[in-house]
PDB file of C-alpha atoms in Angstrom:
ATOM      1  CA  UNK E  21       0.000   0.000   0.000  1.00  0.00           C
ATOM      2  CA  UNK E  22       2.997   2.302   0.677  1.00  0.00           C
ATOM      3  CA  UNK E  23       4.605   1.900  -2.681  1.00  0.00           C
ATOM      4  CA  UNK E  24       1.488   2.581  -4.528  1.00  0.00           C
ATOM      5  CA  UNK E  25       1.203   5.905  -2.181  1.00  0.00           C
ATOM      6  CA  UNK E  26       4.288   6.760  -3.054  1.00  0.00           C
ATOM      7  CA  UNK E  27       3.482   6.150  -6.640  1.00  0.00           C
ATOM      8  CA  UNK E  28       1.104   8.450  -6.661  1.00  0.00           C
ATOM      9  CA  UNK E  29       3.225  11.069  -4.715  1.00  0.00           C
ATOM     10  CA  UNK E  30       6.042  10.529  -7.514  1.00  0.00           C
ATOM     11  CA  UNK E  31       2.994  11.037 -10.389  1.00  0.00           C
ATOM     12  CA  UNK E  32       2.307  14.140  -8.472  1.00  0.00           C
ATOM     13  CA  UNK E  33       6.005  14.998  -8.294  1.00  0.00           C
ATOM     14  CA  UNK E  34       5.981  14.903 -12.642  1.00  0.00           C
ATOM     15  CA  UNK E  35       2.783  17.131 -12.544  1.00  0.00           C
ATOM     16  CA  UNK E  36       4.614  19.831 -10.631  1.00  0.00           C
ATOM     17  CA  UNK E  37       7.693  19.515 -13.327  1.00  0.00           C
ATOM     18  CA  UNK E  38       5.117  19.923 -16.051  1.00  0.00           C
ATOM     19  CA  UNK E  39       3.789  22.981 -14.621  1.00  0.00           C
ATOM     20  CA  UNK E  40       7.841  24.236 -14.304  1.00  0.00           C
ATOM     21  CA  UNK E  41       8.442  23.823 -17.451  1.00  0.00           C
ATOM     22  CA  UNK E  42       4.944  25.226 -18.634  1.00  0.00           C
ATOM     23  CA  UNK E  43       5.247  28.449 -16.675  1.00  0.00           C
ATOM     24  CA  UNK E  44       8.758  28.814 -18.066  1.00  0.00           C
ATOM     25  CA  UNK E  45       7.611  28.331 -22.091  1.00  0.00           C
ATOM     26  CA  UNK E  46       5.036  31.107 -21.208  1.00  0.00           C
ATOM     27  CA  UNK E  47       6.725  33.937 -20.182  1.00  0.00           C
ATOM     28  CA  UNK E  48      10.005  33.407 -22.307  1.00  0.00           C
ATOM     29  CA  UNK E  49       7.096  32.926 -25.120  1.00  0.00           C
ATOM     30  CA  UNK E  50       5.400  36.066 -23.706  1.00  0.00           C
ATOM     31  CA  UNK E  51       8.751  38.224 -23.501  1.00  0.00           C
ATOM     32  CA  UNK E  52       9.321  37.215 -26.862  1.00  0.00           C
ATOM     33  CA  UNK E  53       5.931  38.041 -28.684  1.00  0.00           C
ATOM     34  CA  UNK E  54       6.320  41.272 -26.572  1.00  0.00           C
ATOM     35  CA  UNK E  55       9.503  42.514 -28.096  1.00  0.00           C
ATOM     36  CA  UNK E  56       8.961  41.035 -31.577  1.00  0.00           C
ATOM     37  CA  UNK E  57       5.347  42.243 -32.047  1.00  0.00           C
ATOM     38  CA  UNK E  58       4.179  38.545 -32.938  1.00  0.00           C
ATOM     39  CA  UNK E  59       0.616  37.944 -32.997  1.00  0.00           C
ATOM     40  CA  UNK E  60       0.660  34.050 -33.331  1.00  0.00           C
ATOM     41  CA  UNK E  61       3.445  33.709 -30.332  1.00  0.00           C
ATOM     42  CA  UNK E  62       1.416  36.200 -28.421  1.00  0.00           C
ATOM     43  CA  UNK E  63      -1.758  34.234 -28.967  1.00  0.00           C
ATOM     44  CA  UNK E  64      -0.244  30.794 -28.564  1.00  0.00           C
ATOM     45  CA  UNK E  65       0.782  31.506 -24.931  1.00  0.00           C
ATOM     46  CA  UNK E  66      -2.620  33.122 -24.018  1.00  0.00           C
ATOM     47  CA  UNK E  67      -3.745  29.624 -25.362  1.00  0.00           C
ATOM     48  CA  UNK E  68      -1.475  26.974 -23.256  1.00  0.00           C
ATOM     49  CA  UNK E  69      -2.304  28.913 -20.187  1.00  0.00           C
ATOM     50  CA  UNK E  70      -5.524  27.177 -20.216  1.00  0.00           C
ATOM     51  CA  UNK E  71      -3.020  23.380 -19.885  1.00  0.00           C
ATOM     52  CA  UNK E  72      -1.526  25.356 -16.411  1.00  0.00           C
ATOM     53  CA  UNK E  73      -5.058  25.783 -14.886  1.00  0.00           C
ATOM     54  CA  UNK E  74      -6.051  22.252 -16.012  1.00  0.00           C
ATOM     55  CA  UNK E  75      -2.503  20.591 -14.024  1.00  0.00           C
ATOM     56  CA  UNK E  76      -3.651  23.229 -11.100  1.00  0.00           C
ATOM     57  CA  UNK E  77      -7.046  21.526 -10.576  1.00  0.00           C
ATOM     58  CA  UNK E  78      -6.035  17.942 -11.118  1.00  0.00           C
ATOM     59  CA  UNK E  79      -3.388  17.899  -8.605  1.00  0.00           C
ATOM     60  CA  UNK E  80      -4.796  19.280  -6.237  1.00  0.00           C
ATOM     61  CA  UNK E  81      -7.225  16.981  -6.436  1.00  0.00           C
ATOM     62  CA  UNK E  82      -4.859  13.888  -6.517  1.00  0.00           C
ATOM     63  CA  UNK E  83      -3.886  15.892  -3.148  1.00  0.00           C
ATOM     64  CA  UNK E  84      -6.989  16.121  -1.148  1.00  0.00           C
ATOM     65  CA  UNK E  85      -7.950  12.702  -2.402  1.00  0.00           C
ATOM     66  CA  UNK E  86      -4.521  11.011  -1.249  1.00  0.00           C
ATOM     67  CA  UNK E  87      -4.489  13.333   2.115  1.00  0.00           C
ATOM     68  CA  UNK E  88      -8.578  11.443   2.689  1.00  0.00           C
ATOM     69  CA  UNK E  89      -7.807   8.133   1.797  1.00  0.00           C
ATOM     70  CA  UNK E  90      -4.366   7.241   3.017  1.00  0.00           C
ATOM     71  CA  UNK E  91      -4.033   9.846   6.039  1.00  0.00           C
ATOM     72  CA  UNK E  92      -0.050  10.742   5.506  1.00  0.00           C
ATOM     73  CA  UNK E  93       1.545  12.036   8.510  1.00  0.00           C
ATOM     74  CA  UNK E  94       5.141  13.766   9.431  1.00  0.00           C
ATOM     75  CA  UNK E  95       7.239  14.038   6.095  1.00  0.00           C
ATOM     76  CA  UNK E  96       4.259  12.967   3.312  1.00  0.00           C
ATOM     77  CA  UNK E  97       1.544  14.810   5.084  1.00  0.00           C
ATOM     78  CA  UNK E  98       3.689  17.750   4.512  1.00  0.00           C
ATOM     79  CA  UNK E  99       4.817  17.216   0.886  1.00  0.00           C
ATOM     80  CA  UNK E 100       1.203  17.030  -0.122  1.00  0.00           C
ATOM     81  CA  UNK E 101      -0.107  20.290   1.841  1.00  0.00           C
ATOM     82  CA  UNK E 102       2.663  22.018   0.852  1.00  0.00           C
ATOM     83  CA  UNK E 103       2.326  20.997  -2.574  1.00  0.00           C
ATOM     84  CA  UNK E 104      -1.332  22.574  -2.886  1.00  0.00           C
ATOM     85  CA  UNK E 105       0.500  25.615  -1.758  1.00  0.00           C
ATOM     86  CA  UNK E 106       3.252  25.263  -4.948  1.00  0.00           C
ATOM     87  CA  UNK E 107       0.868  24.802  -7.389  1.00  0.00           C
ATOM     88  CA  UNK E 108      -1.291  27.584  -6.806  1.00  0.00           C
ATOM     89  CA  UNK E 109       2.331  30.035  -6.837  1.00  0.00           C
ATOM     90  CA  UNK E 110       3.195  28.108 -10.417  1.00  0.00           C
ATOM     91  CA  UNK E 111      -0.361  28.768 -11.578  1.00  0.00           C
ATOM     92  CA  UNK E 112       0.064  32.641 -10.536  1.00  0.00           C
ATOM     93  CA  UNK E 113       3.290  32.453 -12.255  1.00  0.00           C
ATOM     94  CA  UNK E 114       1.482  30.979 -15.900  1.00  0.00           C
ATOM     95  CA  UNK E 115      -1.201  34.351 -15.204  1.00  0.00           C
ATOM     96  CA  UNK E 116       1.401  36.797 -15.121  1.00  0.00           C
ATOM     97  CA  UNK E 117       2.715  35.454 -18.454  1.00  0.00           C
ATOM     98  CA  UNK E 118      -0.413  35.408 -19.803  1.00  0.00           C
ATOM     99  CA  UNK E 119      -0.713  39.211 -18.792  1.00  0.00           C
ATOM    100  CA  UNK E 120       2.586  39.174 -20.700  1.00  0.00           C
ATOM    101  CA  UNK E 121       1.630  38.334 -23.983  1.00  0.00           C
ATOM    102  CA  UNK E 122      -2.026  40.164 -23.714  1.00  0.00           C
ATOM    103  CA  UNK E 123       0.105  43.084 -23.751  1.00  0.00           C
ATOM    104  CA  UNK E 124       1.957  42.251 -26.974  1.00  0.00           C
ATOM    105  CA  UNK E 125      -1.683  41.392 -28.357  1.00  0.00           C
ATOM    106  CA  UNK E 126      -3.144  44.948 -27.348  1.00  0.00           C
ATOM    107  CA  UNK E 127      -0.743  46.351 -29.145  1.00  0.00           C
ATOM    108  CA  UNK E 128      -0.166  44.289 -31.804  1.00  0.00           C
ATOM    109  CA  UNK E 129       0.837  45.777 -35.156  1.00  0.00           C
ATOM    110  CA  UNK E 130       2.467  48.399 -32.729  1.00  0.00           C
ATOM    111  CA  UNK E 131       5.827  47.352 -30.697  1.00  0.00           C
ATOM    112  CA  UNK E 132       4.248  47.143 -27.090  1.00  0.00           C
ATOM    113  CA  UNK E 133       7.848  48.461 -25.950  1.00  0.00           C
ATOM    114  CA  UNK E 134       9.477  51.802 -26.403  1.00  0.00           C
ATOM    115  CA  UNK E 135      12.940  51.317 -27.695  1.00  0.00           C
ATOM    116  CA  UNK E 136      14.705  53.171 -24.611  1.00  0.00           C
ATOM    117  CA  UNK E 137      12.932  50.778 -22.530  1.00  0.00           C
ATOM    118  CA  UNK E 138      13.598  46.972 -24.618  1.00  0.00           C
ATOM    119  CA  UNK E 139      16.960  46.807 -23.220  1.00  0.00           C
ATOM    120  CA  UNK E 140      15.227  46.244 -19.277  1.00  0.00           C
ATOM    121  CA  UNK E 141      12.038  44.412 -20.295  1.00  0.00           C
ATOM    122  CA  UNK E 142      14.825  41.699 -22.466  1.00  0.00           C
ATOM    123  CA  UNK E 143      16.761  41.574 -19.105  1.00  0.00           C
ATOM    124  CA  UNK E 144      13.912  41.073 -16.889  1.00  0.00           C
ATOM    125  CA  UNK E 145      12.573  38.154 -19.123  1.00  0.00           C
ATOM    126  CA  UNK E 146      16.157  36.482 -18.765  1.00  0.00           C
ATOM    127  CA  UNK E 147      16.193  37.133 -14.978  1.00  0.00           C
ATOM    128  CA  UNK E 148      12.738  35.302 -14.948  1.00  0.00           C
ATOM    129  CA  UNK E 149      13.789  32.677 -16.990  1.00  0.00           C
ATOM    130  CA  UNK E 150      16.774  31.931 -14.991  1.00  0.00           C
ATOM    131  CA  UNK E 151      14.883  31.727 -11.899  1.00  0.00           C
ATOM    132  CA  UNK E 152      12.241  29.815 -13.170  1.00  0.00           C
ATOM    133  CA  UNK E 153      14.947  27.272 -14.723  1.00  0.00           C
ATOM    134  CA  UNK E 154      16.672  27.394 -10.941  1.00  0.00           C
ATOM    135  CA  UNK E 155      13.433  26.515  -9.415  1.00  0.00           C
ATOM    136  CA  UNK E 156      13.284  23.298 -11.518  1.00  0.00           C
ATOM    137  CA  UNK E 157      16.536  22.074 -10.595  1.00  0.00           C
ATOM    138  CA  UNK E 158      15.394  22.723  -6.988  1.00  0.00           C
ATOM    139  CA  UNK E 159      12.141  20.865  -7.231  1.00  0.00           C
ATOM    140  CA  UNK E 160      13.484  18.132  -9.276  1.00  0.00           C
ATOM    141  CA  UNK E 161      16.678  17.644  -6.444  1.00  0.00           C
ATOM    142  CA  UNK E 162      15.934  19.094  -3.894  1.00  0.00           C
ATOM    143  CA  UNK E 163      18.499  21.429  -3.717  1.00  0.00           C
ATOM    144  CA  UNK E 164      18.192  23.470  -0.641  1.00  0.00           C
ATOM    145  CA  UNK E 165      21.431  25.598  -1.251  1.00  0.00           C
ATOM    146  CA  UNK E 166      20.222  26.482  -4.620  1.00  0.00           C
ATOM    147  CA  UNK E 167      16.722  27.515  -3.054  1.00  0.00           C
ATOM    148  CA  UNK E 168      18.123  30.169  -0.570  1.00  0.00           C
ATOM    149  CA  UNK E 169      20.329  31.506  -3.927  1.00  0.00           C
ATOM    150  CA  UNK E 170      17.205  32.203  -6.013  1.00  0.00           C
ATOM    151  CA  UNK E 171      16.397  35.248  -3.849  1.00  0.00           C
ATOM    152  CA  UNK E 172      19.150  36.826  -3.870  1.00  0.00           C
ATOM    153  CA  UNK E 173      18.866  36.584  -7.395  1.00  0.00           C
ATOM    154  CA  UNK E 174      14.957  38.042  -7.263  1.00  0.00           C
ATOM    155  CA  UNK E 175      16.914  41.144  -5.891  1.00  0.00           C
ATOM    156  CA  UNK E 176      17.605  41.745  -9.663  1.00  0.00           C
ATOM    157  CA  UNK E 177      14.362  41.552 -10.709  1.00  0.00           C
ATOM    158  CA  UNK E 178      13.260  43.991  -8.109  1.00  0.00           C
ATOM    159  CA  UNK E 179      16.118  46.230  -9.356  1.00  0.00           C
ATOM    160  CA  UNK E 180      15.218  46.582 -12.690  1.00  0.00           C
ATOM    161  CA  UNK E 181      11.160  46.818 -12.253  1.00  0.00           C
ATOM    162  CA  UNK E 182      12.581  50.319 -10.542  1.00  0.00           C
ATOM    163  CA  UNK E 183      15.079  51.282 -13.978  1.00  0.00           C
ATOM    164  CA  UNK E 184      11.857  50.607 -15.664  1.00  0.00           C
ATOM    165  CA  UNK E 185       9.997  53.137 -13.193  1.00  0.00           C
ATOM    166  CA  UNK E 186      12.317  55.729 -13.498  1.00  0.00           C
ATOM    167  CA  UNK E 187      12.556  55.858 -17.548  1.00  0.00           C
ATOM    168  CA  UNK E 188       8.968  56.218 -17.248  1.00  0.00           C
ATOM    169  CA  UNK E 189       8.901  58.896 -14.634  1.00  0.00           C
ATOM    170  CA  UNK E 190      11.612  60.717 -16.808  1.00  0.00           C
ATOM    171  CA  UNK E 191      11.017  63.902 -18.047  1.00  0.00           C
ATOM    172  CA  UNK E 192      12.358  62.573 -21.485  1.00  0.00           C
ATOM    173  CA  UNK E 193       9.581  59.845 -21.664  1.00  0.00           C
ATOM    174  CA  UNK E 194       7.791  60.476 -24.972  1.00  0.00           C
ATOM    175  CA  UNK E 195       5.460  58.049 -25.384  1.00  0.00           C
ATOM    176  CA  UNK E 196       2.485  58.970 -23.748  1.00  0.00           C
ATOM    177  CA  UNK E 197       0.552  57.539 -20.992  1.00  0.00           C
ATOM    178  CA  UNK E 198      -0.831  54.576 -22.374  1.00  0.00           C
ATOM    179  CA  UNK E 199       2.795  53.136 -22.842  1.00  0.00           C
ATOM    180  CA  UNK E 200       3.732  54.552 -19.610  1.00  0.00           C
ATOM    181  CA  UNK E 201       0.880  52.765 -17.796  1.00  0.00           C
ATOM    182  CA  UNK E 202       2.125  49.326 -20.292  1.00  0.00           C
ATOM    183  CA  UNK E 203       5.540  49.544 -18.725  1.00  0.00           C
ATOM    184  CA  UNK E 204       4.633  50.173 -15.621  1.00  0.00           C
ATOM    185  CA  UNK E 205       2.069  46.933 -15.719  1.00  0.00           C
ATOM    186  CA  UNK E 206       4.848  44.761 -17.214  1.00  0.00           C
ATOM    187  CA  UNK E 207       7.212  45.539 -14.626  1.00  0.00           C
ATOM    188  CA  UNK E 208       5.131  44.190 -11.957  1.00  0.00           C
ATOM    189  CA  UNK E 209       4.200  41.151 -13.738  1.00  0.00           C
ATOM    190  CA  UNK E 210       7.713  40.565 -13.812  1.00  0.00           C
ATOM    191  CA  UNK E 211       8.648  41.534 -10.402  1.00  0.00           C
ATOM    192  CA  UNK E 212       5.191  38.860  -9.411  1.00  0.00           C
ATOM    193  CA  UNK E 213       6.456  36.160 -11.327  1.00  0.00           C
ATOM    194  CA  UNK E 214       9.957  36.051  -9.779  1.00  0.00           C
ATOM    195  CA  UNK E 215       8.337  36.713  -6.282  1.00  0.00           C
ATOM    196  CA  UNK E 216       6.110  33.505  -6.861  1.00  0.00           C
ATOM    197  CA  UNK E 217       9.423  31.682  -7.881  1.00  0.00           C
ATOM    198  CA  UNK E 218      11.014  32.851  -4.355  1.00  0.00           C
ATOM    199  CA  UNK E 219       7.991  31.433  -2.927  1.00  0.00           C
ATOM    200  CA  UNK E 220       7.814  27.849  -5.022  1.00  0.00           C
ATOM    201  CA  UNK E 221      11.846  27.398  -3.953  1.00  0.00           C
ATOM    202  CA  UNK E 222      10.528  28.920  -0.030  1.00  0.00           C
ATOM    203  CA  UNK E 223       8.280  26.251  -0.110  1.00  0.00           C
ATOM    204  CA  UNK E 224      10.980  23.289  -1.022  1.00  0.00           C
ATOM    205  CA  UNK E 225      13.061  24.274   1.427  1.00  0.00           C
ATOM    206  CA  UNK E 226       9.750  23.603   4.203  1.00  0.00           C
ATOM    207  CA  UNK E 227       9.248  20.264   2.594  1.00  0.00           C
ATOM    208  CA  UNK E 228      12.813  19.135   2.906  1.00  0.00           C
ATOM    209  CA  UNK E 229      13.797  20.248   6.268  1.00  0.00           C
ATOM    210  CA  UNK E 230      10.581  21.003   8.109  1.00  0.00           C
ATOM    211  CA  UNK E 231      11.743  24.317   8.672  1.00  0.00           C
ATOM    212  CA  UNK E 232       9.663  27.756   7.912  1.00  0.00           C
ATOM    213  CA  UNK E 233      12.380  29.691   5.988  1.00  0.00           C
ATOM    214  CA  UNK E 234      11.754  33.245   7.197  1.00  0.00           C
ATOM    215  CA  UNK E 235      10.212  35.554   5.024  1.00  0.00           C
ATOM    216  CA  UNK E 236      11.600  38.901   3.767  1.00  0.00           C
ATOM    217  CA  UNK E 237      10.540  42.270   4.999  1.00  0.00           C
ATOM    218  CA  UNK E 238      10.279  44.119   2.197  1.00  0.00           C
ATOM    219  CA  UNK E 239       6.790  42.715   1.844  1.00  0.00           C
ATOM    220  CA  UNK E 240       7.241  41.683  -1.566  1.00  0.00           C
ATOM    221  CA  UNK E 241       7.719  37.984  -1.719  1.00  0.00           C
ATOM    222  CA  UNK E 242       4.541  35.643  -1.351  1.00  0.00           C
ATOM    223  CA  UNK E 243       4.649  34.444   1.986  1.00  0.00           C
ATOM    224  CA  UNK E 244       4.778  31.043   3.142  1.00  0.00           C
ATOM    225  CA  UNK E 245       1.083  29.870   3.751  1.00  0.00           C
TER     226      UNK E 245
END
């Protein structure tokens, strides 16, 4: 009976990687469309995000129905709670992409992005996809050294969401306010997304040692709940 539970927690386990890698494909996909003005990337994104909410539902499910029939305790009991927890931050994380490439389609023929301002929305999308890629390497092994690393590196993110804030506050912005309030939306879907990362790798680091990591004070990283 305990190797089909942990079967099932394993199955579980692959669900989570799915929803990794989906999350990562969709703002890399959405940071592309944005800069490149493509429709058909744009739309494709918007389109998968539908595949995230579906893996969302069904394992938390597969959660609440293991948690009633097999009543796991001490280190399973808190994989699987915690785990309902993860999901929801990787589902967050496929939204803000999604918000991503809406953008690009709003705009579409039109670049979405003012040219001063490409350089920090290209480094933001690599500083989300490196985290993102970090937080699979943590999930898949458990690599608790790696998880406290990924916030320093959200530091970055936060970093550049304010370069973005100050081109747009700049007396030699040009381009209006409907591109000003565009750059100032993308920059906190950004800044969200790499927060909800934080919080995924937060949330390994509780199932491996047991241990609350403590949150930040800044106020902007999803807390542990």
């Amino acid at each position: 009976m305990r190797d089909v539970f942990h079967d099932e927690l394993d199955d579980i386990g692959d669900g989570v990687a799915e929803m990794i890698q989906l999350v990562a494909a969709a703002m890399q996909g959405g940071t592309s469309a944005l800069l490149d003005a493509d429709l058909l990337l744009a739309q494709k994104v918007i389109d998968a995000d539908t595949r995230v909410d579906a893996l969302r539902v069904d394992l938390e499910d597969r959660a609440f129905q293991m948690i009633a029939r097999q009543q796991p305790v001490a280190t399973d009991l808190r994989v699987l709670v915690t785990t309902l927890h993860l999901v929801a931050d990787l589902e967050r994380m496929g939204d803000l992409a999604l918000h991503v490439a809406k953008i690009a389609r709003l705009r579409f023929p039109d670049m979405a992005v003012p040219e001063e301002a490409r350089d920090v929305i290209l480094q933001m999308g690599e500083v989300a996809r490196s985290l993102v890629q970090k937080v699979g390497e943590v999930v898949e092994g458990r690599d608790i050294s790696l998880a406290q690393a990924i916030e320093a590196e959200d530091d970055s993110m936060d970093a550049l969401r304010r370069k973005l804030f100050t081109l747009v506050l700049s007396p030699r912005w040009s381009h209006g306010t409907e591109a000003a309030i565009d750059m100032t939306l993308l920059g906190r879907y950004y800044e969200r997304y790499a927060d909800h990362a934080v919080a995924v790798a937060r949330r390994m680091i509780f199932i491996v040692t047991g241990q609350r990591p403590v949150a930040p004070t800044n106020g902007l990283t999803a807390p542990l709940g």
